[in-house]
Each structure stands twice: as structure tokens, then as C-alpha cells.
Amino acid sequence: MALDQNWYTEIHADAGSAFSLKVKRKLHDEQSDYQRIEVFETEGYGNLMTIDGLVMLSDRDNFIYHEMMTHPALFSHLQPRRVVIVGGGDCGTLREVLKHPEVESVVQVEIDERVTRVSEQFFPALCESNGDPRAEFFFGDGIRWMKEAEPGSIDVIIIDSTDPVGPAKGLFSEPFYRDCLRALGEDGLLAQQSESPLYHSASIIRPMHDEMRKSGFLDTLTLFYPQPVYPSGWWSATLAAKSAPVTFLREEQCENKVFETHYYNDAIHRASMAVPEFVRRELLR
């Protein structure tokens, strides 16, 4: 059955696939200094944000992504007191980080302030912790910010960026990872969204592991989770540890976590660390 104009469709031409949501109306459309930001009201997924025609998040399923981008990393560090988020303009990752009582400060470094302002208007639940006194916002270039960061000043870096094109391309490179490594403390940990294992194992995930290790990180590990609105419906986050293997260090604290989640728990954390055989072979090439 052909889709009519009442559907929003993101086509992934390289894979010969597409994803569609039925739309009630368009709520917002603007061209910022960096990108086109649109918000739609859908029939089944609540509000939907797209940037430059690519789906960023929906009300219905964003909790999976935001929880998996934050909690595995924070429970893999013994004392995640100082956190920096690069990107993450919708503030969902920030909200999840601030659920951890151990966290003393979070700096969100987002190049496009308009993403945050649009999120405050159309995704208020994601921005409910923006007023937390531990949160600080910096709107500017994340690559430059990291280059100028004080050595050893960060415990966990979370790179919650768009696809590795345009302004985000440099966030997937060895020079940027070297700056992250320098800014991290001795037990520092980096987490970065790493696209679809089904579509991007060879083009993004394996090169990311290579660049992270070339930059000096001791160990890397990719975690896997579903994400219905993204190409293939299957997504990943890659962790890189500065001086020790990536491990589930605070497993007991996770089992008895003091905050609510909707997808993530200790069993999901352990399961997400299992590497599919085709990805394992690709990483060993």
C-alpha cells in the first residue's frame, strides 16, 4: 500500500529501507544557524523531532536511547562525579544523568541552542531537570570546548551527537578522542552513540573502536539496544575506558538503584554487553 502525504518517512537509501510515522500536523519548522529543526505531532508516537530530515526522537521511545546512553556508563565508573555531555540538545540525556545522586556537576555542550529551546517547548518532560543546580549549559563548539578542557577534570564524557556528518563529523575522529582522553581523570570513561549494528558495523562501529584505541584508550566495548524510530530499529553505544577494562563496576548499586527507569536495569546492562557474532567478526578484522 502506497503511503499518502500524511506520513513522515525517513529513507535510508544505502540500506534500501525506510521508516514512517503517521502525522497529524506539523508543530514547528525552523532553519537555525546550523540545521533545519522540525517537530511533528504523530498518531502513535507523540511528538517527533527531526533535524535535517533525520529522526532525532519521539515521545514514545526516546527513553530507551537516553537511558542506554547514560546509565551503563555511569554504573561502569566507581565515582561518576563530574560529567560532560557533548551534544544532547534535547536534554533527555542530561535528565538521566542527573538521576544519579553521585553526580556533582554536569556540563552540557551543545552547538545549537535552538535544539534545546525547541525541546523545552515541545518535549518538556525531557527538560524537567534543566533547572537542577548541578547542571550547566554551554552553547558552542564541543570539539573546541574539549580541546580547552582542563586535563583530568572529567569522570565521564557522553557524546550524544547526531550522525557523523556536518557539525558532528569531527566528534568521531582520533584528534577529538585524544582531547577527551586528556580531559578525563585516571579512571575516566567515554560513551558515544555508534549507530546501527546492522547497517554501520563496518562503516562506523569498527572505525570508532580503531580511532578510540589509536587515541590511547585502553579498552572499548559496544552495547546494543532496540530503537524503533532509528534506521533498522537497532542501535548501539560504544564505551571507551582510559586505564582499565570496561566493566559493570557498580552492579550491586544498579540492582538497588534509587531512581526509576523504563527500560534500563541490571539485567539489561549485562545483556547489552553481549556482542552479536557478525559484529564480533567485524571488530576482529
PDB file of C-alpha atoms in Angstrom:
ATOM      1  CA  MET A   1       0.000   0.000   0.000  1.00  0.00           C
ATOM      2  CA  ALA A   2       1.418   3.382  -1.002  1.00  0.00           C
ATOM      3  CA  LEU A   3       1.725   5.976   1.762  1.00  0.00           C
ATOM      4  CA  ASP A   4      -0.002   9.311   1.353  1.00  0.00           C
ATOM      5  CA  GLN A   5       1.207  12.760   2.375  1.00  0.00           C
ATOM      6  CA  ASN A   6       0.019  12.234   5.958  1.00  0.00           C
ATOM      7  CA  TRP A   7       3.078  10.118   6.736  1.00  0.00           C
ATOM      8  CA  TYR A   8       6.560  11.260   7.721  1.00  0.00           C
ATOM      9  CA  THR A   9       9.104   8.958   6.086  1.00  0.00           C
ATOM     10  CA  GLU A  10      12.845   8.789   6.603  1.00  0.00           C
ATOM     11  CA  ILE A  11      14.504   6.881   3.771  1.00  0.00           C
ATOM     12  CA  HIS A  12      17.796   5.092   4.348  1.00  0.00           C
ATOM     13  CA  ALA A  13      18.797   4.738   0.703  1.00  0.00           C
ATOM     14  CA  ASP A  14      22.049   2.830   1.297  1.00  0.00           C
ATOM     15  CA  ALA A  15      20.176   0.014   3.020  1.00  0.00           C
ATOM     16  CA  GLY A  16      17.109   0.189   0.797  1.00  0.00           C
ATOM     17  CA  SER A  17      14.839   0.757   3.795  1.00  0.00           C
ATOM     18  CA  ALA A  18      12.561   3.417   5.225  1.00  0.00           C
ATOM     19  CA  PHE A  19      10.669   4.208   8.413  1.00  0.00           C
ATOM     20  CA  SER A  20       7.324   6.014   8.513  1.00  0.00           C
ATOM     21  CA  LEU A  21       5.050   7.505  11.148  1.00  0.00           C
ATOM     22  CA  LYS A  22       1.552   8.795  10.517  1.00  0.00           C
ATOM     23  CA  VAL A  23       1.434  12.532  11.169  1.00  0.00           C
ATOM     24  CA  LYS A  24      -1.469  14.627  12.431  1.00  0.00           C
ATOM     25  CA  ARG A  25       0.169  18.005  11.848  1.00  0.00           C
ATOM     26  CA  LYS A  26       3.447  19.882  11.797  1.00  0.00           C
ATOM     27  CA  LEU A  27       4.039  21.802  15.020  1.00  0.00           C
ATOM     28  CA  HIS A  28       7.306  23.603  14.256  1.00  0.00           C
ATOM     29  CA  ASP A  29       9.714  24.273  11.400  1.00  0.00           C
ATOM     30  CA  GLU A  30      12.800  26.477  11.516  1.00  0.00           C
ATOM     31  CA  GLN A  31      16.229  26.803   9.987  1.00  0.00           C
ATOM     32  CA  SER A  32      18.722  27.543  12.757  1.00  0.00           C
ATOM     33  CA  ASP A  33      22.261  28.728  12.151  1.00  0.00           C
ATOM     34  CA  TYR A  34      23.276  25.073  11.847  1.00  0.00           C
ATOM     35  CA  GLN A  35      20.373  22.872  10.745  1.00  0.00           C
ATOM     36  CA  ARG A  36      16.680  22.539   9.993  1.00  0.00           C
ATOM     37  CA  ILE A  37      14.630  21.601  13.068  1.00  0.00           C
ATOM     38  CA  GLU A  38      11.092  20.262  12.634  1.00  0.00           C
ATOM     39  CA  VAL A  39       8.553  18.905  15.117  1.00  0.00           C
ATOM     40  CA  PHE A  40       5.511  16.833  14.144  1.00  0.00           C
ATOM     41  CA  GLU A  41       2.552  15.528  16.104  1.00  0.00           C
ATOM     42  CA  THR A  42       2.114  11.858  15.197  1.00  0.00           C
ATOM     43  CA  GLU A  43      -0.786   9.480  15.737  1.00  0.00           C
ATOM     44  CA  GLY A  44       1.053   6.805  17.696  1.00  0.00           C
ATOM     45  CA  TYR A  45       4.429   8.149  18.796  1.00  0.00           C
ATOM     46  CA  GLY A  46       3.555  11.528  20.282  1.00  0.00           C
ATOM     47  CA  ASN A  47       5.732  14.425  19.199  1.00  0.00           C
ATOM     48  CA  LEU A  48       8.548  13.706  16.764  1.00  0.00           C
ATOM     49  CA  MET A  49      11.660  15.853  16.251  1.00  0.00           C
ATOM     50  CA  THR A  50      13.692  15.706  13.062  1.00  0.00           C
ATOM     51  CA  ILE A  51      16.916  17.521  12.189  1.00  0.00           C
ATOM     52  CA  ASP A  52      17.828  17.999   8.533  1.00  0.00           C
ATOM     53  CA  GLY A  53      15.199  15.428   7.651  1.00  0.00           C
ATOM     54  CA  LEU A  54      16.500  12.720  10.011  1.00  0.00           C
ATOM     55  CA  VAL A  55      14.549  11.442  13.000  1.00  0.00           C
ATOM     56  CA  MET A  56      16.071  12.510  16.327  1.00  0.00           C
ATOM     57  CA  LEU A  57      13.492  11.369  18.870  1.00  0.00           C
ATOM     58  CA  SER A  58       9.871  10.660  19.608  1.00  0.00           C
ATOM     59  CA  ASP A  59       7.867  10.897  22.810  1.00  0.00           C
ATOM     60  CA  ARG A  60       7.082   7.201  22.702  1.00  0.00           C
ATOM     61  CA  ASP A  61      10.501   5.557  22.574  1.00  0.00           C
ATOM     62  CA  ASN A  62      13.215   8.114  23.422  1.00  0.00           C
ATOM     63  CA  PHE A  63      13.575   6.684  26.935  1.00  0.00           C
ATOM     64  CA  ILE A  64      15.406   3.647  25.554  1.00  0.00           C
ATOM     65  CA  TYR A  65      18.088   5.741  23.883  1.00  0.00           C
ATOM     66  CA  HIS A  66      18.538   8.214  26.723  1.00  0.00           C
ATOM     67  CA  GLU A  67      18.747   5.538  29.398  1.00  0.00           C
ATOM     68  CA  MET A  68      21.225   3.423  27.437  1.00  0.00           C
ATOM     69  CA  MET A  69      23.393   6.442  26.659  1.00  0.00           C
ATOM     70  CA  THR A  70      23.772   7.282  30.342  1.00  0.00           C
ATOM     71  CA  HIS A  71      23.236   4.572  32.933  1.00  0.00           C
ATOM     72  CA  PRO A  72      25.598   1.868  31.574  1.00  0.00           C
ATOM     73  CA  ALA A  73      28.430   4.396  31.528  1.00  0.00           C
ATOM     74  CA  LEU A  74      27.686   5.837  34.956  1.00  0.00           C
ATOM     75  CA  PHE A  75      27.352   2.405  36.559  1.00  0.00           C
ATOM     76  CA  SER A  76      30.656   1.403  34.910  1.00  0.00           C
ATOM     77  CA  HIS A  77      32.542   4.154  36.787  1.00  0.00           C
ATOM     78  CA  LEU A  78      33.213   3.934  40.516  1.00  0.00           C
ATOM     79  CA  GLN A  79      32.755   7.652  41.199  1.00  0.00           C
ATOM     80  CA  PRO A  80      30.999   9.476  38.340  1.00  0.00           C
ATOM     81  CA  ARG A  81      31.048  12.908  39.971  1.00  0.00           C
ATOM     82  CA  ARG A  82      31.919  15.176  37.028  1.00  0.00           C
ATOM     83  CA  VAL A  83      30.090  14.537  33.755  1.00  0.00           C
ATOM     84  CA  VAL A  84      30.202  16.308  30.403  1.00  0.00           C
ATOM     85  CA  ILE A  85      27.630  15.744  27.668  1.00  0.00           C
ATOM     86  CA  VAL A  86      28.665  16.759  24.156  1.00  0.00           C
ATOM     87  CA  GLY A  87      25.518  17.293  22.102  1.00  0.00           C
ATOM     88  CA  GLY A  88      22.313  16.094  23.704  1.00  0.00           C
ATOM     89  CA  GLY A  89      20.449  19.303  22.966  1.00  0.00           C
ATOM     90  CA  ASP A  90      17.051  17.713  23.644  1.00  0.00           C
ATOM     91  CA  CYS A  91      18.193  17.343  27.313  1.00  0.00           C
ATOM     92  CA  GLY A  92      16.978  13.748  27.737  1.00  0.00           C
ATOM     93  CA  THR A  93      20.483  12.502  28.447  1.00  0.00           C
ATOM     94  CA  LEU A  94      21.014  15.336  30.906  1.00  0.00           C
ATOM     95  CA  ARG A  95      17.836  14.362  32.751  1.00  0.00           C
ATOM     96  CA  GLU A  96      19.001  10.746  33.074  1.00  0.00           C
ATOM     97  CA  VAL A  97      22.499  11.705  34.268  1.00  0.00           C
ATOM     98  CA  LEU A  98      21.032  13.921  36.973  1.00  0.00           C
ATOM     99  CA  LYS A  99      19.097  10.977  38.410  1.00  0.00           C
ATOM    100  CA  HIS A 100      22.403   9.748  39.864  1.00  0.00           C
ATOM    101  CA  PRO A 101      22.960  11.240  43.340  1.00  0.00           C
ATOM    102  CA  GLU A 102      26.722  10.705  42.995  1.00  0.00           C
ATOM    103  CA  VAL A 103      26.886  13.217  40.159  1.00  0.00           C
ATOM    104  CA  GLU A 104      28.047  16.611  41.418  1.00  0.00           C
ATOM    105  CA  SER A 105      28.177  18.542  38.150  1.00  0.00           C
ATOM    106  CA  VAL A 106      27.110  18.142  34.517  1.00  0.00           C
ATOM    107  CA  VAL A 107      28.127  20.419  31.677  1.00  0.00           C
ATOM    108  CA  GLN A 108      26.066  20.089  28.515  1.00  0.00           C
ATOM    109  CA  VAL A 109      27.991  21.337  25.485  1.00  0.00           C
ATOM    110  CA  GLU A 110      25.577  21.790  22.578  1.00  0.00           C
ATOM    111  CA  ILE A 111      26.449  23.652  19.396  1.00  0.00           C
ATOM    112  CA  ASP A 112      22.860  24.636  18.547  1.00  0.00           C
ATOM    113  CA  GLU A 113      20.927  26.345  21.331  1.00  0.00           C
ATOM    114  CA  ARG A 114      17.766  26.234  19.240  1.00  0.00           C
ATOM    115  CA  VAL A 115      17.557  22.442  19.683  1.00  0.00           C
ATOM    116  CA  THR A 116      17.327  22.954  23.431  1.00  0.00           C
ATOM    117  CA  ARG A 117      14.804  25.784  23.191  1.00  0.00           C
ATOM    118  CA  VAL A 118      12.599  23.791  20.818  1.00  0.00           C
ATOM    119  CA  SER A 119      12.822  20.801  23.169  1.00  0.00           C
ATOM    120  CA  GLU A 120      11.784  22.939  26.116  1.00  0.00           C
ATOM    121  CA  GLN A 121       8.669  23.888  24.167  1.00  0.00           C
ATOM    122  CA  PHE A 122       7.663  20.564  22.628  1.00  0.00           C
ATOM    123  CA  PHE A 123       9.369  17.942  24.846  1.00  0.00           C
ATOM    124  CA  PRO A 124       9.055  19.465  28.334  1.00  0.00           C
ATOM    125  CA  ALA A 125       9.377  16.094  30.102  1.00  0.00           C
ATOM    126  CA  LEU A 126      12.909  15.722  28.726  1.00  0.00           C
ATOM    127  CA  CYS A 127      13.837  19.158  30.057  1.00  0.00           C
ATOM    128  CA  GLU A 128      12.386  18.791  33.549  1.00  0.00           C
ATOM    129  CA  SER A 129      15.855  18.729  35.151  1.00  0.00           C
ATOM    130  CA  ASN A 130      17.271  21.722  33.259  1.00  0.00           C
ATOM    131  CA  GLY A 131      16.972  23.854  36.387  1.00  0.00           C
ATOM    132  CA  ASP A 132      18.940  21.432  38.562  1.00  0.00           C
ATOM    133  CA  PRO A 133      21.754  23.418  40.236  1.00  0.00           C
ATOM    134  CA  ARG A 134      24.252  20.747  39.198  1.00  0.00           C
ATOM    135  CA  ALA A 135      23.562  21.438  35.502  1.00  0.00           C
ATOM    136  CA  GLU A 136      25.485  23.950  33.404  1.00  0.00           C
ATOM    137  CA  PHE A 137      24.807  24.778  29.751  1.00  0.00           C
ATOM    138  CA  PHE A 138      27.426  25.824  27.212  1.00  0.00           C
ATOM    139  CA  PHE A 139      26.199  26.571  23.711  1.00  0.00           C
ATOM    140  CA  GLY A 140      29.124  26.321  21.345  1.00  0.00           C
ATOM    141  CA  ASP A 141      31.573  24.015  19.580  1.00  0.00           C
ATOM    142  CA  GLY A 142      32.073  20.772  21.501  1.00  0.00           C
ATOM    143  CA  ILE A 143      35.338  19.996  19.737  1.00  0.00           C
ATOM    144  CA  ARG A 144      36.864  23.307  20.784  1.00  0.00           C
ATOM    145  CA  TRP A 145      35.419  23.021  24.308  1.00  0.00           C
ATOM    146  CA  MET A 146      37.035  19.621  24.814  1.00  0.00           C
ATOM    147  CA  LYS A 147      40.354  20.825  23.427  1.00  0.00           C
ATOM    148  CA  GLU A 148      40.380  23.584  26.052  1.00  0.00           C
ATOM    149  CA  ALA A 149      39.147  21.425  28.962  1.00  0.00           C
ATOM    150  CA  GLU A 150      41.393  21.132  31.999  1.00  0.00           C
ATOM    151  CA  PRO A 151      43.366  17.845  31.988  1.00  0.00           C
ATOM    152  CA  GLY A 152      41.936  15.206  34.309  1.00  0.00           C
ATOM    153  CA  SER A 153      38.869  17.291  35.121  1.00  0.00           C
ATOM    154  CA  ILE A 154      36.099  14.911  33.941  1.00  0.00           C
ATOM    155  CA  ASP A 155      34.997  11.464  35.099  1.00  0.00           C
ATOM    156  CA  VAL A 156      32.541  10.559  32.327  1.00  0.00           C
ATOM    157  CA  ILE A 157      32.088  12.053  28.849  1.00  0.00           C
ATOM    158  CA  ILE A 158      28.898  11.245  26.963  1.00  0.00           C
ATOM    159  CA  ILE A 159      28.873  12.099  23.263  1.00  0.00           C
ATOM    160  CA  ASP A 160      25.194  12.337  22.364  1.00  0.00           C
ATOM    161  CA  SER A 161      25.582  13.575  18.817  1.00  0.00           C
ATOM    162  CA  THR A 162      23.779  13.334  15.517  1.00  0.00           C
ATOM    163  CA  ASP A 163      25.108  11.134  12.699  1.00  0.00           C
ATOM    164  CA  PRO A 164      28.794  11.632  11.755  1.00  0.00           C
ATOM    165  CA  VAL A 165      28.079  14.228   9.088  1.00  0.00           C
ATOM    166  CA  GLY A 166      28.105  18.028   9.130  1.00  0.00           C
ATOM    167  CA  PRO A 167      28.888  19.631  12.522  1.00  0.00           C
ATOM    168  CA  ALA A 168      29.098  16.208  14.229  1.00  0.00           C
ATOM    169  CA  LYS A 169      31.676  14.644  11.895  1.00  0.00           C
ATOM    170  CA  GLY A 170      34.667  15.739  13.979  1.00  0.00           C
ATOM    171  CA  LEU A 171      33.225  14.055  17.075  1.00  0.00           C
ATOM    172  CA  PHE A 172      34.077  10.665  15.544  1.00  0.00           C
ATOM    173  CA  SER A 173      37.780  11.333  14.975  1.00  0.00           C
ATOM    174  CA  GLU A 174      41.075  10.410  16.643  1.00  0.00           C
ATOM    175  CA  PRO A 175      42.063  14.051  17.433  1.00  0.00           C
ATOM    176  CA  PHE A 176      38.792  14.580  19.310  1.00  0.00           C
ATOM    177  CA  TYR A 177      39.207  11.317  21.212  1.00  0.00           C
ATOM    178  CA  ARG A 178      42.726  12.371  22.203  1.00  0.00           C
ATOM    179  CA  ASP A 179      41.329  15.579  23.677  1.00  0.00           C
ATOM    180  CA  CYS A 180      38.694  13.546  25.532  1.00  0.00           C
ATOM    181  CA  LEU A 181      41.361  11.208  26.885  1.00  0.00           C
ATOM    182  CA  ARG A 182      43.419  14.133  28.170  1.00  0.00           C
ATOM    183  CA  ALA A 183      40.364  15.728  29.824  1.00  0.00           C
ATOM    184  CA  LEU A 184      39.362  12.515  31.594  1.00  0.00           C
ATOM    185  CA  GLY A 185      40.622  11.541  35.030  1.00  0.00           C
ATOM    186  CA  GLU A 186      42.664   8.373  35.511  1.00  0.00           C
ATOM    187  CA  ASP A 187      39.561   6.148  35.723  1.00  0.00           C
ATOM    188  CA  GLY A 188      37.716   8.127  33.062  1.00  0.00           C
ATOM    189  CA  LEU A 189      35.126   6.688  30.743  1.00  0.00           C
ATOM    190  CA  LEU A 190      33.688   7.870  27.428  1.00  0.00           C
ATOM    191  CA  ALA A 191      30.326   6.830  25.945  1.00  0.00           C
ATOM    192  CA  GLN A 192      29.248   7.636  22.394  1.00  0.00           C
ATOM    193  CA  GLN A 193      26.235   6.746  20.270  1.00  0.00           C
ATOM    194  CA  SER A 194      27.520   4.497  17.500  1.00  0.00           C
ATOM    195  CA  GLU A 195      24.616   3.999  15.091  1.00  0.00           C
ATOM    196  CA  SER A 196      23.068   0.733  13.861  1.00  0.00           C
ATOM    197  CA  PRO A 197      25.000  -2.538  14.217  1.00  0.00           C
ATOM    198  CA  LEU A 198      23.058  -3.923  11.268  1.00  0.00           C
ATOM    199  CA  TYR A 199      23.869  -1.035   8.925  1.00  0.00           C
ATOM    200  CA  HIS A 200      27.047   0.531  10.322  1.00  0.00           C
ATOM    201  CA  SER A 201      29.283  -2.163  11.840  1.00  0.00           C
ATOM    202  CA  ALA A 202      31.905  -1.763   9.123  1.00  0.00           C
ATOM    203  CA  SER A 203      31.492   1.923   8.333  1.00  0.00           C
ATOM    204  CA  ILE A 204      31.152   3.416  11.838  1.00  0.00           C
ATOM    205  CA  ILE A 205      31.444   0.948  14.744  1.00  0.00           C
ATOM    206  CA  ARG A 206      34.731  -0.715  13.787  1.00  0.00           C
ATOM    207  CA  PRO A 207      36.409   2.585  12.782  1.00  0.00           C
ATOM    208  CA  MET A 208      35.211   4.096  16.062  1.00  0.00           C
ATOM    209  CA  HIS A 209      36.889   1.319  18.058  1.00  0.00           C
ATOM    210  CA  ASP A 210      40.049   1.777  15.983  1.00  0.00           C
ATOM    211  CA  GLU A 211      40.153   5.555  16.457  1.00  0.00           C
ATOM    212  CA  MET A 212      39.445   5.316  20.192  1.00  0.00           C
ATOM    213  CA  ARG A 213      42.260   2.816  20.710  1.00  0.00           C
ATOM    214  CA  LYS A 214      44.677   4.755  18.484  1.00  0.00           C
ATOM    215  CA  SER A 215      43.993   7.829  20.588  1.00  0.00           C
ATOM    216  CA  GLY A 216      45.123   5.997  23.721  1.00  0.00           C
ATOM    217  CA  PHE A 217      42.029   4.443  25.294  1.00  0.00           C
ATOM    218  CA  LEU A 218      42.877   1.092  26.861  1.00  0.00           C
ATOM    219  CA  ASP A 219      39.599  -0.719  26.217  1.00  0.00           C
ATOM    220  CA  THR A 220      36.410  -0.337  24.166  1.00  0.00           C
ATOM    221  CA  LEU A 221      33.047  -2.071  24.270  1.00  0.00           C
ATOM    222  CA  THR A 222      29.860  -1.613  22.252  1.00  0.00           C
ATOM    223  CA  LEU A 223      26.436  -2.045  23.855  1.00  0.00           C
ATOM    224  CA  PHE A 224      23.310  -2.944  21.857  1.00  0.00           C
ATOM    225  CA  TYR A 225      19.670  -1.979  22.300  1.00  0.00           C
ATOM    226  CA  PRO A 226      16.459  -1.528  20.281  1.00  0.00           C
ATOM    227  CA  GLN A 227      15.463   1.902  18.984  1.00  0.00           C
ATOM    228  CA  PRO A 228      12.315   1.737  16.834  1.00  0.00           C
ATOM    229  CA  VAL A 229      12.489   5.182  15.207  1.00  0.00           C
ATOM    230  CA  TYR A 230      16.114   4.880  14.015  1.00  0.00           C
ATOM    231  CA  PRO A 231      17.282   3.132  10.816  1.00  0.00           C
ATOM    232  CA  SER A 232      16.964  -0.677  11.209  1.00  0.00           C
ATOM    233  CA  GLY A 233      15.319  -0.281  14.645  1.00  0.00           C
ATOM    234  CA  TRP A 234      18.525  -1.471  16.330  1.00  0.00           C
ATOM    235  CA  TRP A 235      21.102   0.885  17.843  1.00  0.00           C
ATOM    236  CA  SER A 236      24.320   0.962  19.853  1.00  0.00           C
ATOM    237  CA  ALA A 237      26.531   2.938  22.205  1.00  0.00           C
ATOM    238  CA  THR A 238      30.278   2.439  22.446  1.00  0.00           C
ATOM    239  CA  LEU A 239      32.219   2.834  25.705  1.00  0.00           C
ATOM    240  CA  ALA A 240      35.936   3.583  25.928  1.00  0.00           C
ATOM    241  CA  ALA A 241      37.912   3.333  29.182  1.00  0.00           C
ATOM    242  CA  LYS A 242      41.093   5.288  29.810  1.00  0.00           C
ATOM    243  CA  SER A 243      43.058   2.923  32.062  1.00  0.00           C
ATOM    244  CA  ALA A 244      41.102  -0.291  32.781  1.00  0.00           C
ATOM    245  CA  PRO A 245      38.790  -2.749  31.025  1.00  0.00           C
ATOM    246  CA  VAL A 246      35.197  -1.634  30.555  1.00  0.00           C
ATOM    247  CA  THR A 247      33.282  -3.496  33.274  1.00  0.00           C
ATOM    248  CA  PHE A 248      29.975  -3.276  35.149  1.00  0.00           C
ATOM    249  CA  LEU A 249      31.716  -1.915  38.258  1.00  0.00           C
ATOM    250  CA  ARG A 250      28.706  -0.859  40.332  1.00  0.00           C
ATOM    251  CA  GLU A 251      26.454  -3.817  39.641  1.00  0.00           C
ATOM    252  CA  GLU A 252      25.070  -4.001  43.193  1.00  0.00           C
ATOM    253  CA  GLN A 253      24.206  -0.291  43.212  1.00  0.00           C
ATOM    254  CA  CYS A 254      22.432  -0.747  39.902  1.00  0.00           C
ATOM    255  CA  GLU A 255      20.388  -3.662  41.238  1.00  0.00           C
ATOM    256  CA  ASN A 256      19.253  -1.357  44.054  1.00  0.00           C
ATOM    257  CA  LYS A 257      19.120   1.906  42.095  1.00  0.00           C
ATOM    258  CA  VAL A 258      17.336   4.752  43.855  1.00  0.00           C
ATOM    259  CA  PHE A 259      15.611   6.151  40.752  1.00  0.00           C
ATOM    260  CA  GLU A 260      13.079   4.971  38.207  1.00  0.00           C
ATOM    261  CA  THR A 261      13.851   3.839  34.670  1.00  0.00           C
ATOM    262  CA  HIS A 262      11.572   2.442  31.968  1.00  0.00           C
ATOM    263  CA  TYR A 263      13.995   0.233  30.003  1.00  0.00           C
ATOM    264  CA  TYR A 264      17.367   0.029  31.733  1.00  0.00           C
ATOM    265  CA  ASN A 265      18.122  -2.262  34.679  1.00  0.00           C
ATOM    266  CA  ASP A 266      20.986  -4.503  35.796  1.00  0.00           C
ATOM    267  CA  ALA A 267      19.853  -7.414  33.604  1.00  0.00           C
ATOM    268  CA  ILE A 268      19.539  -5.172  30.541  1.00  0.00           C
ATOM    269  CA  HIS A 269      23.033  -3.795  31.255  1.00  0.00           C
ATOM    270  CA  ARG A 270      24.537  -7.284  31.288  1.00  0.00           C
ATOM    271  CA  ALA A 271      22.577  -8.383  28.224  1.00  0.00           C
ATOM    272  CA  SER A 272      23.549  -5.301  26.214  1.00  0.00           C
ATOM    273  CA  MET A 273      27.227  -6.227  26.589  1.00  0.00           C
ATOM    274  CA  ALA A 274      26.759  -9.425  24.551  1.00  0.00           C
ATOM    275  CA  VAL A 275      28.264  -8.866  21.103  1.00  0.00           C
ATOM    276  CA  PRO A 276      26.485 -10.420  18.095  1.00  0.00           C
ATOM    277  CA  GLU A 277      28.736 -12.776  16.178  1.00  0.00           C
ATOM    278  CA  PHE A 278      28.750 -10.756  12.931  1.00  0.00           C
ATOM    279  CA  VAL A 279      29.795  -7.628  14.852  1.00  0.00           C
ATOM    280  CA  ARG A 280      32.480  -9.569  16.734  1.00  0.00           C
ATOM    281  CA  ARG A 281      33.941 -10.777  13.440  1.00  0.00           C
ATOM    282  CA  GLU A 282      33.921  -7.245  12.062  1.00  0.00           C
ATOM    283  CA  LEU A 283      35.726  -5.892  15.132  1.00  0.00           C
ATOM    284  CA  LEU A 284      38.402  -8.583  14.809  1.00  0.00           C
ATOM    285  CA  ARG A 285      39.222  -7.650  11.186  1.00  0.00           C
TER     286      ARG A 285
END
